């Protein structure tokens, strides 16, 4: 049971499971998960990683996900990429969300566009936040530079407020 991490900076408390791949990730906040069979980073164009991902704090890549580069989830802390999801290159700015496979086909919209359930983790899975917060505080044995296990810090609250503001005043879609 082994996975591969290459050309990456990975912060504290990242769960990494066998047969998973993480290439060219800048993930200093850590506290996330790379599930079994997750393919986070195979979309480089040569042997050297020339694209990157920036997972946000606590991002959870589910079983068998395929994340295409470049991607930036820094402003989406504690977001879950559901099992089997393939993401296109993107920047996501909705914390505590669920990214899932499309539930229906919409005329004029590529079937490669995933469904986004904004705030889903808070409305339907808040237990995972409390569980992770407790787990991180119990596992942190550092004597100096302890990791702040608190999830609902001002910077994460600010991201939530910004996401709510953007949802309340959406821009017209460009298809």
Short mmCIF file of C-alpha atoms in Angstrom, two decimals:
data_model
loop_
_atom_site.label_atom_id
_atom_site.label_comp_id
_atom_site.label_asym_id
_atom_site.label_seq_id
_atom_site.Cartn_x
_atom_site.Cartn_y
_atom_site.Cartn_z
CA UNK A 1 0.00 0.00 0.00
CA UNK A 2 1.81 3.05 -1.19
CA UNK A 3 1.08 6.26 -3.01
CA UNK A 4 3.21 8.88 -4.67
CA UNK A 5 3.91 12.46 -3.64
CA UNK A 6 6.26 14.36 -5.91
CA UNK A 7 7.36 17.99 -6.29
CA UNK A 8 4.94 19.08 -3.54
CA UNK A 9 4.89 21.12 -0.37
CA UNK A 10 2.38 19.46 1.95
CA UNK A 11 1.45 20.91 5.32
CA UNK A 12 0.44 19.15 8.54
CA UNK A 13 -2.18 16.46 8.98
CA UNK A 14 -2.77 15.45 5.38
CA UNK A 15 -4.13 11.92 5.16
CA UNK A 16 -2.65 10.14 2.18
CA UNK A 17 -3.89 6.72 1.17
CA UNK A 18 -2.44 3.90 -0.91
CA UNK A 19 -2.59 4.06 -4.68
CA UNK A 20 -3.05 7.85 -4.56
CA UNK A 21 -1.04 10.37 -6.55
CA UNK A 22 -0.17 13.96 -5.61
CA UNK A 23 2.13 15.91 -7.94
CA UNK A 24 3.07 19.60 -7.93
CA UNK A 25 0.92 20.62 -5.00
CA UNK A 26 1.41 23.73 -2.90
CA UNK A 27 -0.59 22.79 0.19
CA UNK A 28 0.98 24.57 3.18
CA UNK A 29 -2.22 24.68 5.25
CA UNK A 30 -2.62 20.89 5.02
CA UNK A 31 -5.33 19.25 7.15
CA UNK A 32 -6.79 17.51 4.11
CA UNK A 33 -7.14 14.07 2.63
CA UNK A 34 -6.11 12.33 -0.59
CA UNK A 35 -8.30 9.25 -0.86
CA UNK A 36 -7.53 5.84 -2.32
CA UNK A 37 -6.98 6.03 -6.07
CA UNK A 38 -7.13 9.83 -6.19
CA UNK A 39 -5.18 11.19 -9.13
CA UNK A 40 -4.24 14.72 -8.13
CA UNK A 41 -1.76 15.86 -10.68
CA UNK A 42 -1.25 13.70 -13.72
CA UNK A 43 -2.09 16.56 -16.07
CA UNK A 44 1.45 17.78 -16.64
CA UNK A 45 2.85 17.90 -20.16
CA UNK A 46 6.29 16.39 -19.62
CA UNK A 47 8.33 14.58 -17.01
CA UNK A 48 8.75 17.77 -14.97
CA UNK A 49 5.58 19.09 -13.33
CA UNK A 50 4.76 22.31 -15.19
CA UNK A 51 1.32 22.98 -13.73
CA UNK A 52 0.24 22.96 -10.10
CA UNK A 53 -2.59 22.69 -7.67
CA UNK A 54 -3.17 24.77 -4.58
CA UNK A 55 -5.52 22.81 -2.35
CA UNK A 56 -7.08 24.80 0.43
CA UNK A 57 -6.92 23.93 4.09
CA UNK A 58 -8.86 20.76 4.83
CA UNK A 59 -9.76 19.93 1.22
CA UNK A 60 -10.82 16.30 0.85
CA UNK A 61 -10.12 14.51 -2.44
CA UNK A 62 -12.42 11.49 -2.49
CA UNK A 63 -11.82 7.99 -3.79
CA UNK A 64 -10.82 7.84 -7.43
CA UNK A 65 -10.98 11.57 -8.11
CA UNK A 66 -9.06 13.02 -11.04
CA UNK A 67 -8.03 16.65 -10.60
CA UNK A 68 -6.80 18.42 -13.72
CA UNK A 69 -4.31 21.25 -13.55
CA UNK A 70 -3.95 24.10 -13.02
CA UNK A 71 -6.36 24.24 -10.09
CA UNK A 72 -6.68 26.48 -7.09
CA UNK A 73 -8.87 25.58 -4.10
CA UNK A 74 -7.13 27.86 -1.58
CA UNK A 75 -10.30 29.91 -1.07
CA UNK A 76 -12.40 26.76 -0.61
CA UNK A 77 -11.27 25.38 2.74
CA UNK A 78 -12.88 22.15 3.91
CA UNK A 79 -14.42 21.45 0.52
CA UNK A 80 -15.05 17.85 -0.51
CA UNK A 81 -14.38 16.60 -4.03
CA UNK A 82 -16.72 13.59 -4.12
CA UNK A 83 -15.79 10.05 -5.13
CA UNK A 84 -15.16 9.59 -8.84
CA UNK A 85 -15.29 13.28 -9.75
CA UNK A 86 -13.11 14.57 -12.57
CA UNK A 87 -12.49 18.32 -12.33
CA UNK A 88 -11.47 20.64 -15.13
CA UNK A 89 -8.73 23.22 -14.49
CA UNK A 90 -10.31 25.86 -12.28
CA UNK A 91 -10.24 28.25 -9.36
CA UNK A 92 -12.91 27.55 -6.78
CA UNK A 93 -13.87 30.16 -4.16
CA UNK A 94 -16.66 28.54 -2.15
CA UNK A 95 -15.60 27.19 1.27
CA UNK A 96 -17.19 24.12 2.86
CA UNK A 97 -18.67 22.97 -0.46
CA UNK A 98 -19.27 19.65 -2.16
CA UNK A 99 -18.12 19.14 -5.75
CA UNK A 100 -20.04 16.26 -7.30
CA UNK A 101 -20.63 14.71 -10.70
CA UNK A 102 -23.41 16.33 -12.74
CA UNK A 103 -26.84 15.05 -11.75
CA UNK A 104 -28.40 16.01 -15.07
CA UNK A 105 -27.50 17.08 -18.59
CA UNK A 106 -28.18 20.72 -19.38
CA UNK A 107 -28.43 21.78 -23.03
CA UNK A 108 -25.56 24.04 -24.00
CA UNK A 109 -23.47 23.13 -20.95
CA UNK A 110 -20.59 20.67 -21.17
CA UNK A 111 -21.22 17.44 -19.27
CA UNK A 112 -17.72 17.90 -17.84
CA UNK A 113 -18.99 20.76 -15.65
CA UNK A 114 -19.52 19.42 -12.13
CA UNK A 115 -22.26 20.32 -9.70
CA UNK A 116 -21.28 22.55 -6.84
CA UNK A 117 -23.21 22.44 -3.58
CA UNK A 118 -22.03 25.57 -1.81
CA UNK A 119 -21.79 25.28 1.96
CA UNK A 120 -22.82 21.62 1.85
CA UNK A 121 -20.29 20.58 4.49
CA UNK A 122 -21.84 23.04 6.95
CA UNK A 123 -25.44 22.09 6.17
CA UNK A 124 -25.10 18.33 5.73
CA UNK A 125 -21.80 17.19 7.22
CA UNK A 126 -20.75 19.61 9.96
CA UNK A 127 -19.79 16.62 12.10
CA UNK A 128 -16.71 16.18 9.89
CA UNK A 129 -15.57 19.69 10.78
CA UNK A 130 -15.88 19.14 14.54
CA UNK A 131 -14.31 15.67 14.26
CA UNK A 132 -11.34 16.99 12.26
CA UNK A 133 -10.84 19.94 14.57
CA UNK A 134 -10.67 17.60 17.57
CA UNK A 135 -8.41 15.16 15.71
CA UNK A 136 -5.95 17.89 14.68
CA UNK A 137 -5.69 19.32 18.19
CA UNK A 138 -5.13 15.87 19.72
CA UNK A 139 -2.47 14.87 17.18
CA UNK A 140 -0.45 18.07 17.31
CA UNK A 141 2.53 17.19 19.49
CA UNK A 142 4.74 20.05 18.35
CA UNK A 143 6.55 21.94 21.09
CA UNK A 144 6.94 25.10 18.97
CA UNK A 145 4.84 26.38 16.09
CA UNK A 146 1.72 24.43 16.97
CA UNK A 147 -0.92 24.11 14.27
CA UNK A 148 -4.10 26.06 14.93
CA UNK A 149 -6.81 23.38 14.88
CA UNK A 150 -9.64 25.93 15.01
CA UNK A 151 -11.57 25.76 11.73
CA UNK A 152 -13.82 28.78 12.22
CA UNK A 153 -10.99 31.32 12.33
CA UNK A 154 -11.51 34.89 11.06
CA UNK A 155 -9.85 34.20 7.68
CA UNK A 156 -12.20 31.26 6.99
CA UNK A 157 -15.22 33.26 8.17
CA UNK A 158 -14.20 36.05 5.76
CA UNK A 159 -14.13 33.53 2.88
CA UNK A 160 -17.63 32.38 3.85
CA UNK A 161 -18.92 35.97 3.91
CA UNK A 162 -17.37 36.68 0.51
CA UNK A 163 -18.92 33.52 -0.98
CA UNK A 164 -22.34 34.47 0.40
CA UNK A 165 -22.00 37.97 -1.08
CA UNK A 166 -21.18 36.53 -4.52
CA UNK A 167 -24.11 34.11 -4.34
CA UNK A 168 -26.48 36.94 -3.46
CA UNK A 169 -25.41 39.00 -6.49
CA UNK A 170 -24.57 36.48 -9.25
CA UNK A 171 -23.13 37.57 -12.57
CA UNK A 172 -24.84 36.57 -15.78
CA UNK A 173 -23.54 33.20 -17.03
CA UNK A 174 -21.44 33.19 -20.18
CA UNK A 175 -21.97 30.03 -22.24
#
